[in-house]
PDB file of C-alpha atoms and ligand atoms in Angstrom:
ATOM      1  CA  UNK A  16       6.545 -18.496  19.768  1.00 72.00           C
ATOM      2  CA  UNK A  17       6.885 -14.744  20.577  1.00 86.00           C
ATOM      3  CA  UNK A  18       6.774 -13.808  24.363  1.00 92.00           C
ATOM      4  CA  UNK A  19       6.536 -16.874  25.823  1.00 93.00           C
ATOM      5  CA  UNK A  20      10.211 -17.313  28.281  1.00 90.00           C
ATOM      6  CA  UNK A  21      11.075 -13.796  26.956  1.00 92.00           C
ATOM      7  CA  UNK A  22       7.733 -12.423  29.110  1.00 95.00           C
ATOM      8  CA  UNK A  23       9.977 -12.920  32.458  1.00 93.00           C
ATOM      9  CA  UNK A  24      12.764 -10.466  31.325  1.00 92.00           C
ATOM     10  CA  UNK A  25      10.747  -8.099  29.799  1.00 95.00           C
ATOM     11  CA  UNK A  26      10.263  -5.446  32.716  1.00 95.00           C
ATOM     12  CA  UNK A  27      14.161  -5.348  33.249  1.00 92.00           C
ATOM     13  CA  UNK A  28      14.939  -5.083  29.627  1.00 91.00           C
ATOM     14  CA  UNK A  29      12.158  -1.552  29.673  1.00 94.00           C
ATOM     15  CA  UNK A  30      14.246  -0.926  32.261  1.00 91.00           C
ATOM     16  CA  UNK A  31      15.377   2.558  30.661  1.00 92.00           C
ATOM     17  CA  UNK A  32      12.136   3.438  29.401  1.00 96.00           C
ATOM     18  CA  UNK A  33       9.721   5.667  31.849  1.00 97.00           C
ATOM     19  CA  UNK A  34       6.144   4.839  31.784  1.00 98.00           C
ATOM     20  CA  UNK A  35       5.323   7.229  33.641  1.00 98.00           C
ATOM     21  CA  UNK A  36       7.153   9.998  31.716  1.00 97.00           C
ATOM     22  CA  UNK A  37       5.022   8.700  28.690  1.00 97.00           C
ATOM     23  CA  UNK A  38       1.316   8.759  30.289  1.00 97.00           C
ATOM     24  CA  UNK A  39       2.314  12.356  31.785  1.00 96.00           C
ATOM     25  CA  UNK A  40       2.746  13.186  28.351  1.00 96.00           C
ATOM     26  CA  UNK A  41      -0.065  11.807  26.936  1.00 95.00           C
ATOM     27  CA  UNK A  42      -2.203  13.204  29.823  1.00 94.00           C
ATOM     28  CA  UNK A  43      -0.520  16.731  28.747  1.00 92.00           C
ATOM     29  CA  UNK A  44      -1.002  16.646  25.051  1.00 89.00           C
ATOM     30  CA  UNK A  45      -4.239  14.400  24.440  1.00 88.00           C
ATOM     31  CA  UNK A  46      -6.382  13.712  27.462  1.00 87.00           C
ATOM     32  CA  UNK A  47      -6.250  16.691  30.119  1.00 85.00           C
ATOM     33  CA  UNK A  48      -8.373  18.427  26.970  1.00 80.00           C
ATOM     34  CA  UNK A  49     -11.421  18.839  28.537  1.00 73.00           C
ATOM     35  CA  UNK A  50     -13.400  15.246  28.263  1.00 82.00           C
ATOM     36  CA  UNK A  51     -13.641  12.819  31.111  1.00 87.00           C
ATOM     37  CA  UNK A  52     -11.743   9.526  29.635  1.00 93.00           C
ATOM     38  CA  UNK A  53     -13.866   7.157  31.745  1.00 95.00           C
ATOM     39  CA  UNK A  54     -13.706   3.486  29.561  1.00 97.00           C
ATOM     40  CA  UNK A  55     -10.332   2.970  28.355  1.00 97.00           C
ATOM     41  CA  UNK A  56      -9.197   0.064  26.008  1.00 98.00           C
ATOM     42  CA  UNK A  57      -5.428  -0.873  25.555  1.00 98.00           C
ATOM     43  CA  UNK A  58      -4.055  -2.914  22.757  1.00 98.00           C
ATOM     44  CA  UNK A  59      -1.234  -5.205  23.199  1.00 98.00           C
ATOM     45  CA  UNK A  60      -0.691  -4.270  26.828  1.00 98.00           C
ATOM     46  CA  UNK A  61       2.137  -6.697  28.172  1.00 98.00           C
ATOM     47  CA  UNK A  62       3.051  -7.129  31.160  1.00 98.00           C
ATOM     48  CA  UNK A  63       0.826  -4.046  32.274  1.00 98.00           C
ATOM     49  CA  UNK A  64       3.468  -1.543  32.787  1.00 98.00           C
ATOM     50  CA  UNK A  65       1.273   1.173  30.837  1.00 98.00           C
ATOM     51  CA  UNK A  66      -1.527   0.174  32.213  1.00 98.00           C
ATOM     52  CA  UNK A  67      -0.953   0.899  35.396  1.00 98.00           C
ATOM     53  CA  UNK A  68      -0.661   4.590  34.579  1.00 98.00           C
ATOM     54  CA  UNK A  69      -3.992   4.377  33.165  1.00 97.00           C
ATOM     55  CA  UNK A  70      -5.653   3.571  36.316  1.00 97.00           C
ATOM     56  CA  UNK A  71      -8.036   5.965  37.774  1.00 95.00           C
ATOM     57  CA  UNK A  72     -11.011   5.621  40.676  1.00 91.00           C
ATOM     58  CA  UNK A  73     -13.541   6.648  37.233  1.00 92.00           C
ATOM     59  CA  UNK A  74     -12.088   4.796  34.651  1.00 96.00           C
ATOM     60  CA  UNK A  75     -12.790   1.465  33.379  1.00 97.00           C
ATOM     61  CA  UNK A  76      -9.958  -0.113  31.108  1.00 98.00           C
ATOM     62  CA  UNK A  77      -9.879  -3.185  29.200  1.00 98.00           C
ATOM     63  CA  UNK A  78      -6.721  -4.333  28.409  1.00 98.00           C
ATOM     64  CA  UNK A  79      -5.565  -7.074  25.071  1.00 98.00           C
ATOM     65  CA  UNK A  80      -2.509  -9.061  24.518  1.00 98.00           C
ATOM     66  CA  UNK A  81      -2.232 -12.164  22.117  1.00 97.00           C
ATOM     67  CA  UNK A  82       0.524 -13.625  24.649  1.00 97.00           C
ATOM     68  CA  UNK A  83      -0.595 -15.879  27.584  1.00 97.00           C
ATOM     69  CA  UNK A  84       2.676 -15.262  29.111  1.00 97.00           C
ATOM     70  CA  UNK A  85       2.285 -11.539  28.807  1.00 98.00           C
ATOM     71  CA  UNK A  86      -1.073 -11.621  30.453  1.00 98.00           C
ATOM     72  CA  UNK A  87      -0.463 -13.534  33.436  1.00 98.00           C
ATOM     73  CA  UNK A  88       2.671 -11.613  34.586  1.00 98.00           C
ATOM     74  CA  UNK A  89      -0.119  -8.080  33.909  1.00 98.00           C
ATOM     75  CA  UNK A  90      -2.748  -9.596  35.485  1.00 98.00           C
ATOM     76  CA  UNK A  91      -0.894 -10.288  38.975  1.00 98.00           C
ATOM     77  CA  UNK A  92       0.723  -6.950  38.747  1.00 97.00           C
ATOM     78  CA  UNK A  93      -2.329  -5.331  38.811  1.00 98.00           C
ATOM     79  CA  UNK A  94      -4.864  -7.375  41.007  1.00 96.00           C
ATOM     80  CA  UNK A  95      -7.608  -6.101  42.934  1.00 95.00           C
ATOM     81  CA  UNK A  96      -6.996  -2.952  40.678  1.00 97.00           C
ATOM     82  CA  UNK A  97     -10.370  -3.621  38.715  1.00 96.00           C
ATOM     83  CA  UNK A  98      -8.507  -4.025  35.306  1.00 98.00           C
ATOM     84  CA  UNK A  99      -9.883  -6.462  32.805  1.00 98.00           C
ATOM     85  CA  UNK A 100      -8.000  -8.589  31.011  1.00 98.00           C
ATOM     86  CA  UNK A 101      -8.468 -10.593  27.538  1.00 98.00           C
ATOM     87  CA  UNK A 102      -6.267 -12.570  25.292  1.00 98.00           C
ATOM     88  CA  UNK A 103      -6.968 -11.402  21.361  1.00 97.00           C
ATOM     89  CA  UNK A 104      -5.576 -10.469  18.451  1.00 97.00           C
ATOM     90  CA  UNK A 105      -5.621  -6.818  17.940  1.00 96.00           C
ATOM     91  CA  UNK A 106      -6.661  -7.928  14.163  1.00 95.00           C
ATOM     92  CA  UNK A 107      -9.677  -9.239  15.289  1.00 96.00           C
ATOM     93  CA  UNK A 108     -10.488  -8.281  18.978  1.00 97.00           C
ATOM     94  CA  UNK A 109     -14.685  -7.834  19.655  1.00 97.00           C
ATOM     95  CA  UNK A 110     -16.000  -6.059  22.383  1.00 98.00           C
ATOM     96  CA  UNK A 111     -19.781  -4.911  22.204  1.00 98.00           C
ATOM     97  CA  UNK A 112     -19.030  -1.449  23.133  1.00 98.00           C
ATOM     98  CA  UNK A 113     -17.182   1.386  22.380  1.00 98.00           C
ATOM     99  CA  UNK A 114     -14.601   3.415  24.017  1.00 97.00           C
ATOM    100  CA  UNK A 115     -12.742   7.016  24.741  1.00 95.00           C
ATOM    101  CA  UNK A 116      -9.959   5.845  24.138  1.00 96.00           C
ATOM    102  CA  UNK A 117      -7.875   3.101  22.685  1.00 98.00           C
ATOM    103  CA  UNK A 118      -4.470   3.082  23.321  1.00 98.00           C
ATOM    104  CA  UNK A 119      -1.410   1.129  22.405  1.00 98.00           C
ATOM    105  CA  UNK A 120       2.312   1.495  23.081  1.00 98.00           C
ATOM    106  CA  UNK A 121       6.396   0.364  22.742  1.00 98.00           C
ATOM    107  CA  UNK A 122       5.924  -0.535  19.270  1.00 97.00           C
ATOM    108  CA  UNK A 123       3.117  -3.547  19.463  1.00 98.00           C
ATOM    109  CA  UNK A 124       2.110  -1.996  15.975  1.00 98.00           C
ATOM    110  CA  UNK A 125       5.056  -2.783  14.512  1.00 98.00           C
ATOM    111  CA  UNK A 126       4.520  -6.376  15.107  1.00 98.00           C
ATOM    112  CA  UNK A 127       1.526  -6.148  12.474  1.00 98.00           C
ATOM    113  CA  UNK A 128       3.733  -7.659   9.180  1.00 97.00           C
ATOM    114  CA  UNK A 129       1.222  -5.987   6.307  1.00 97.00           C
ATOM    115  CA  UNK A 130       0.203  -3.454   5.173  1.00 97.00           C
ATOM    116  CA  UNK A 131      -3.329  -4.908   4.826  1.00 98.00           C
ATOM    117  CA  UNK A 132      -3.333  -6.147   8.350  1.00 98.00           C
ATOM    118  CA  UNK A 133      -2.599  -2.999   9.714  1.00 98.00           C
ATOM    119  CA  UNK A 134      -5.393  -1.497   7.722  1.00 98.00           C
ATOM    120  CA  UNK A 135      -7.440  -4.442   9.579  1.00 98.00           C
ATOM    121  CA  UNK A 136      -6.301  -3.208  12.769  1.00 98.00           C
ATOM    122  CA  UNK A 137      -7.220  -0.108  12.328  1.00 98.00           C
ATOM    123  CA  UNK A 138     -10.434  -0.212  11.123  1.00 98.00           C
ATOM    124  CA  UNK A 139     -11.355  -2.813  13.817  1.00 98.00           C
ATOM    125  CA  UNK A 140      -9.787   0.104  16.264  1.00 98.00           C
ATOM    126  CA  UNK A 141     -12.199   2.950  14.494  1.00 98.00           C
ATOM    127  CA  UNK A 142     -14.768   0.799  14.984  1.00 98.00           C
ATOM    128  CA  UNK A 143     -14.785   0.362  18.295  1.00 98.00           C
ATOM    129  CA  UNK A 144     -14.234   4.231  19.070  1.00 97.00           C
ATOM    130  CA  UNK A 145     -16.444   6.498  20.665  1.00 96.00           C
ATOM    131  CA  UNK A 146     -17.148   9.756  17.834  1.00 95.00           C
ATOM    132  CA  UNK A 147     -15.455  11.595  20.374  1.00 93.00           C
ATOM    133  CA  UNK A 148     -12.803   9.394  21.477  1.00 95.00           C
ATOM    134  CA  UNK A 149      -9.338   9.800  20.478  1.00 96.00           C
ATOM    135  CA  UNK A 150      -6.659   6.982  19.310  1.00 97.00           C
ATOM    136  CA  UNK A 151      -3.149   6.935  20.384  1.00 98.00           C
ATOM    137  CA  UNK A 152      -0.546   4.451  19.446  1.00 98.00           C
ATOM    138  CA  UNK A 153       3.449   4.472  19.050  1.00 98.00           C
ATOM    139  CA  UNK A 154       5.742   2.995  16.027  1.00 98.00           C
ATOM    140  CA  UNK A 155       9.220   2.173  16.037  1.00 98.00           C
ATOM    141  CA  UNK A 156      10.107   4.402  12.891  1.00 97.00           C
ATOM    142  CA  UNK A 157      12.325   3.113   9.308  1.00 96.00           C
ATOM    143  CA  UNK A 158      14.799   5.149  10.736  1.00 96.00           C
ATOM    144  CA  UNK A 159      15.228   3.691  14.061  1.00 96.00           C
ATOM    145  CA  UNK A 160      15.273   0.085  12.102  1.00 95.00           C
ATOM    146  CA  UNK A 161      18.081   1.451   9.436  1.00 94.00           C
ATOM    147  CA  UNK A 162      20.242   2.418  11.867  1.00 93.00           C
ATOM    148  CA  UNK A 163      20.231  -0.939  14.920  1.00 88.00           C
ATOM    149  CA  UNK A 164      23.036  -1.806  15.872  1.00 85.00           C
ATOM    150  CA  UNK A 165      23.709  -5.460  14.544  1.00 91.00           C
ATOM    151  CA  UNK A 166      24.055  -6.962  18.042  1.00 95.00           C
ATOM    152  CA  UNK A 167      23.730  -5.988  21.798  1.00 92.00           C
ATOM    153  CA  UNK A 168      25.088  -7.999  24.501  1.00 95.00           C
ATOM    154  CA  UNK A 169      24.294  -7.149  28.288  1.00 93.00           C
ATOM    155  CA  UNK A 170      23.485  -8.649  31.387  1.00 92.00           C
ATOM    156  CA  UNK A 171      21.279  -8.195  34.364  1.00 90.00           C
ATOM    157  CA  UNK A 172      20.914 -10.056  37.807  1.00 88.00           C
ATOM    158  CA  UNK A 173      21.455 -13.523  36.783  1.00 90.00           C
ATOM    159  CA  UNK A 174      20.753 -13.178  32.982  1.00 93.00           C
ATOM    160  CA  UNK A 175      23.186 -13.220  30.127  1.00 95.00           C
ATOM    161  CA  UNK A 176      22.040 -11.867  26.780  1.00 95.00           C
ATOM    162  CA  UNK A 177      22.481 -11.792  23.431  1.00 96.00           C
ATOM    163  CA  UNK A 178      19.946  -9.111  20.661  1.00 95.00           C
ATOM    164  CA  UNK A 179      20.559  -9.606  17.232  1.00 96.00           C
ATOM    165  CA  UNK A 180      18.319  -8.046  14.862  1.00 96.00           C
ATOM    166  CA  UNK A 181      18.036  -8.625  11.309  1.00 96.00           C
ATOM    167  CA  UNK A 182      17.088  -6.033   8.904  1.00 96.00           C
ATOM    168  CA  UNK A 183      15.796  -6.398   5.397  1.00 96.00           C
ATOM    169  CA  UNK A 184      15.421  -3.025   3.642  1.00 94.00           C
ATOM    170  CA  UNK A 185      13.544  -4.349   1.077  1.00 95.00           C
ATOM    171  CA  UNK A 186      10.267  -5.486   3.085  1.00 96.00           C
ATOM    172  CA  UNK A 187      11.418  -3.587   6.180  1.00 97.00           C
ATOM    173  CA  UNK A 188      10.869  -6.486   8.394  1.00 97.00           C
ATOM    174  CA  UNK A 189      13.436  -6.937  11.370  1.00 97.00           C
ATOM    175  CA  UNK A 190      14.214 -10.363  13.014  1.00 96.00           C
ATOM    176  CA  UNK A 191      15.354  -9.875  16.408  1.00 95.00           C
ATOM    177  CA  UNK A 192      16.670 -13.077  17.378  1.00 96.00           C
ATOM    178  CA  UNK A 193      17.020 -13.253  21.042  1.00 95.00           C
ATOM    179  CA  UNK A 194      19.476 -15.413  23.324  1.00 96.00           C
ATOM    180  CA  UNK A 195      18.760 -15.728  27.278  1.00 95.00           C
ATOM    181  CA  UNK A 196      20.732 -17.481  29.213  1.00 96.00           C
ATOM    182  CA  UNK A 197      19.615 -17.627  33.004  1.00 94.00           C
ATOM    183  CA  UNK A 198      22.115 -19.140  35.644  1.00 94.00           C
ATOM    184  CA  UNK A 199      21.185 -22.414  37.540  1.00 92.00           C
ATOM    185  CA  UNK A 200      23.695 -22.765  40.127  1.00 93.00           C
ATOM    186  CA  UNK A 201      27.196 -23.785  37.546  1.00 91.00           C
ATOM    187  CA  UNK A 202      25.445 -23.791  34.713  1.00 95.00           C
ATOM    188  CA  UNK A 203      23.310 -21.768  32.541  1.00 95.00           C
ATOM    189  CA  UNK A 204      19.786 -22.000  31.095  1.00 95.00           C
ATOM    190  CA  UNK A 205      19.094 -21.371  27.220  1.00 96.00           C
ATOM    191  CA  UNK A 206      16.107 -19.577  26.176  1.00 95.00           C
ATOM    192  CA  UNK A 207      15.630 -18.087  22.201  1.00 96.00           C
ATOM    193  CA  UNK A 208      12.910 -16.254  20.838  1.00 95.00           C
ATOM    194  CA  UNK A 209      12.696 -14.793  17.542  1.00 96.00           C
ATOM    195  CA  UNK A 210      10.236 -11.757  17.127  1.00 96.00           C
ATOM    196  CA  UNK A 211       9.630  -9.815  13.979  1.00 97.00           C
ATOM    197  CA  UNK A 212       8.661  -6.453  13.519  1.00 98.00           C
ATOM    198  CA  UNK A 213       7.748  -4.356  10.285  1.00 98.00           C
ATOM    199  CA  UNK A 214       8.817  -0.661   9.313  1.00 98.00           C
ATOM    200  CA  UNK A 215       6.034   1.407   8.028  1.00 98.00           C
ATOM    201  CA  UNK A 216       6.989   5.073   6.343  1.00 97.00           C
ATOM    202  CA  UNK A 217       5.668   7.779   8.540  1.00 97.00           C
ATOM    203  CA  UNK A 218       3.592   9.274   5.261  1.00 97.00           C
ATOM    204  CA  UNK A 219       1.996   5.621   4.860  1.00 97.00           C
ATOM    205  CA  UNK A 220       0.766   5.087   8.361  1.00 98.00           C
ATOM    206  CA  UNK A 221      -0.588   8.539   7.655  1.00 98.00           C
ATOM    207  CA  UNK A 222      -2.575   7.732   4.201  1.00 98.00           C
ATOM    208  CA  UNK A 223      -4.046   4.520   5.895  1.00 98.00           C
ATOM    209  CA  UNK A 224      -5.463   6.125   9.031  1.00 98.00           C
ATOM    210  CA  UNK A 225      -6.981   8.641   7.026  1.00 98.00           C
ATOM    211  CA  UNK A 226      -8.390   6.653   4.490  1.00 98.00           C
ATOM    212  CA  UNK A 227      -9.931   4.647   7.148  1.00 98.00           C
ATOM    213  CA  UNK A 228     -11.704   7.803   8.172  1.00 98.00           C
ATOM    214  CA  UNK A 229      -9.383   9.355  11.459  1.00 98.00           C
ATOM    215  CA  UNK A 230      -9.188  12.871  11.543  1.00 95.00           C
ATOM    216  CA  UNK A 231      -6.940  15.624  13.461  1.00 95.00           C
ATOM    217  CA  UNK A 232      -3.790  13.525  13.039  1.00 96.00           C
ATOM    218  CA  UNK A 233      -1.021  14.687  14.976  1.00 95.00           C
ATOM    219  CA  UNK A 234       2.278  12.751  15.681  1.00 97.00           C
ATOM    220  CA  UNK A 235       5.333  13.241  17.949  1.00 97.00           C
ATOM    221  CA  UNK A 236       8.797  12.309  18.063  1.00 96.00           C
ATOM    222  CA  UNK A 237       8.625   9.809  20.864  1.00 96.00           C
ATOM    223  CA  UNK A 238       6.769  10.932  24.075  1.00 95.00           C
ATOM    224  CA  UNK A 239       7.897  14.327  23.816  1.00 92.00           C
ATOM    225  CA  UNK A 240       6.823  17.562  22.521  1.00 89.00           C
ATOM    226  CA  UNK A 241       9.654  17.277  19.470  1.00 88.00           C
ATOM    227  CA  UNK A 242       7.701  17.394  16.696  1.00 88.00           C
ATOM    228  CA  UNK A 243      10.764  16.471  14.574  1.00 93.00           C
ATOM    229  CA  UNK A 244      10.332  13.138  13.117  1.00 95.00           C
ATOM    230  CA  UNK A 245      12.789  12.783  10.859  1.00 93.00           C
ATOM    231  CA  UNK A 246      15.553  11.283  13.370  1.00 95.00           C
ATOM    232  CA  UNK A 247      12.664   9.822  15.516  1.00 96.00           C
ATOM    233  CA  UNK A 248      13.115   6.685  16.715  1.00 96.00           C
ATOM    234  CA  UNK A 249       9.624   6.353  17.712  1.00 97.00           C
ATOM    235  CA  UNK A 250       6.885   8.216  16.325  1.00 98.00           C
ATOM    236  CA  UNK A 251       3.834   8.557  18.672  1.00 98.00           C
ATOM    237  CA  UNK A 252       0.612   9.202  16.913  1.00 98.00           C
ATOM    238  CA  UNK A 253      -2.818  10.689  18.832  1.00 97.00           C
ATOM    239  CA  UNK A 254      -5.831  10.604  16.229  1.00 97.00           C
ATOM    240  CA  UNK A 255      -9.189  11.677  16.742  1.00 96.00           C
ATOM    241  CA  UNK A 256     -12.409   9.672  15.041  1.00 92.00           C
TER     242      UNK A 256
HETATM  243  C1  SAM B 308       6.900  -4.636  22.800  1.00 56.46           C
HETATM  244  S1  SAM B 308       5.574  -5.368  23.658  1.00 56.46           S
HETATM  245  C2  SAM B 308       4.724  -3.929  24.272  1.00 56.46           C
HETATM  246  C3  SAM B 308       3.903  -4.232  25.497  1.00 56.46           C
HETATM  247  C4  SAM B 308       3.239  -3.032  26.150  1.00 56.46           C
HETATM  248  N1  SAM B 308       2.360  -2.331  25.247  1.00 56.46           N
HETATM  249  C5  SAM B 308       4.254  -2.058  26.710  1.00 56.46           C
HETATM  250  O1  SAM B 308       4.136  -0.864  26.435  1.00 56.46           O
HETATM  251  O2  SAM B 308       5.148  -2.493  27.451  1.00 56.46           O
HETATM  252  C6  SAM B 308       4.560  -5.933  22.347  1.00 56.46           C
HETATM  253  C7  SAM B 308       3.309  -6.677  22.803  1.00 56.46           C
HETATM  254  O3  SAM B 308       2.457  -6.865  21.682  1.00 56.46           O
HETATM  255  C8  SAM B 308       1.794  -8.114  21.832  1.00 56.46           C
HETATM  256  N2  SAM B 308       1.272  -8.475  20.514  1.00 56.46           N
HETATM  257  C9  SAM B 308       1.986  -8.700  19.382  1.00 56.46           C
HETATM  258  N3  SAM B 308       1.146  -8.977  18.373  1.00 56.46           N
HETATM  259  C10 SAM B 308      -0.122  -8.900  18.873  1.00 56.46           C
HETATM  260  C11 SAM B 308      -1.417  -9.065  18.300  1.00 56.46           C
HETATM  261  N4  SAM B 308      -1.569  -9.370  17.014  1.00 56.46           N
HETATM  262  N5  SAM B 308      -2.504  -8.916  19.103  1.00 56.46           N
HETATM  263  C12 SAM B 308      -2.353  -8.613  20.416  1.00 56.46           C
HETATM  264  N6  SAM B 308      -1.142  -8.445  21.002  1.00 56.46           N
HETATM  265  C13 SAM B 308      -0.046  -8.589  20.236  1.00 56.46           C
HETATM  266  C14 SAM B 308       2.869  -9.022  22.381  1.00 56.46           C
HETATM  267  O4  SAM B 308       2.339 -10.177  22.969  1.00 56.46           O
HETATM  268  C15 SAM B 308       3.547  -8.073  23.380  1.00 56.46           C
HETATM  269  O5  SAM B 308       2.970  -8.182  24.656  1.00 56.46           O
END
């Protein structure tokens, strides 16, 4: 199962990554445009880290992970802040209302493993957005995949681990296999996880999202205004209905 132990380390492994750096640029580029982005729905949230930056007195946000784990480390992290939480499947999540904005990020997309179940993704995602609302979501790119590293070892507090990923180029699909082991006094607890994420080409997410009917697609080398996505590691996409 995929974030189920791994759930407890995952805030010190984003360690390097700035949540905050990422909503300021998102307010920048996408949502300090002029509309009021009062109900907010976030796919795949985690452990809540994003979400937190999306909390505003006038803002609603619903926020969807698939990982029980996940969910229950978000939802006391952000108590009493009026969030609402629900476990689904981004493939099929149902909510009988629409939204400004629908948001997803750190590569959650990438853990769709078809083509034809991203497609489902996204036009459950169109569906549910407001004609004026706008779509933002983040992919690890082909490049970024190409080019892991085969193994990472590091350690934090009282955690020892090992990151190997996996790469096949021929139906871009990385295994990460990952090793925990957490000290008990002398000795050591094991924990393993394998996740799997897919590479999708940069011109293919773009065919898909506008076949499904997305318009003024703009995308972004990482949260920053490089618009060179060639060497991007993660592309950051904000679409408009
Ligand atoms: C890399 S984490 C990103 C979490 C969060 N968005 C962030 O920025 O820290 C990927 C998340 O996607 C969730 N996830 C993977 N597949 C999913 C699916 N089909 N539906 C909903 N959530 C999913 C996992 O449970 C996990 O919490």
């Amino acid at each position: 199962m995929m974030y189920h132990e791994f759930a407890q380390f995952y805030d010190q492994l984003m360690d390097g990554f700035s949540y905050e750096d990422a909503y300021n640029f998102i307010n920048e580029y996408a949502l300090n445009k002029g509309k009021n982005f009062k109900n907010i729905l976030e796919l795949a949230c985690g452990t809540g880290n994003f979400t937190r930056e999306l909390i505003a007195d006038d803002r609603k946000i619903k926020a969807v992970d698939l990982s029980d784990d996940m969910l229950a480390i978000a939802e006391n992290k952000l108590r009493n802040t009026g969030v609402e939480f629900f476990k689904m499947d981004m493939k099929d999540f149902i909510f009988d209302e629409k939204f400004d904005l629908i948001i997803s990020t750190c590569d959650s997309f990438n853990y769709i493993l078809s083509k034809d179940d991203l497609k489902i993704v996204l036009k459950n995602v169109y569906k549910h957005l407001e004609d004026d609302g706008l779509f933002i979501f983040d992919l690890n790119s082909q490049y970024k995949f190409e080019g892991f590293e085969k193994i990472y070892i590091d350690e934090f507090d009282d955690v020892f681990y090992t990151w190997e990923n996996f790469y096949d180029k021929k139906d871009r699909i990385n295994m990460y296999s990952l090793n925990f082991f957490v000290r008990k006094g002398d000795l050591y607890d094991r924990f393993y996880e394998e996740h799997y994420e897919r590479a999708y080409p940069h011109e293919e997410v773009i065919e898909m999202l506008k076949e499904i009917g997305f318009n003024n697609i703009d995308s972004y080398n990482d949260y920053e205004s490089n618009k060179e996505l060639e060497t991007a590691n993660r592309i950051v996409y904000i679409v408009s209905k």
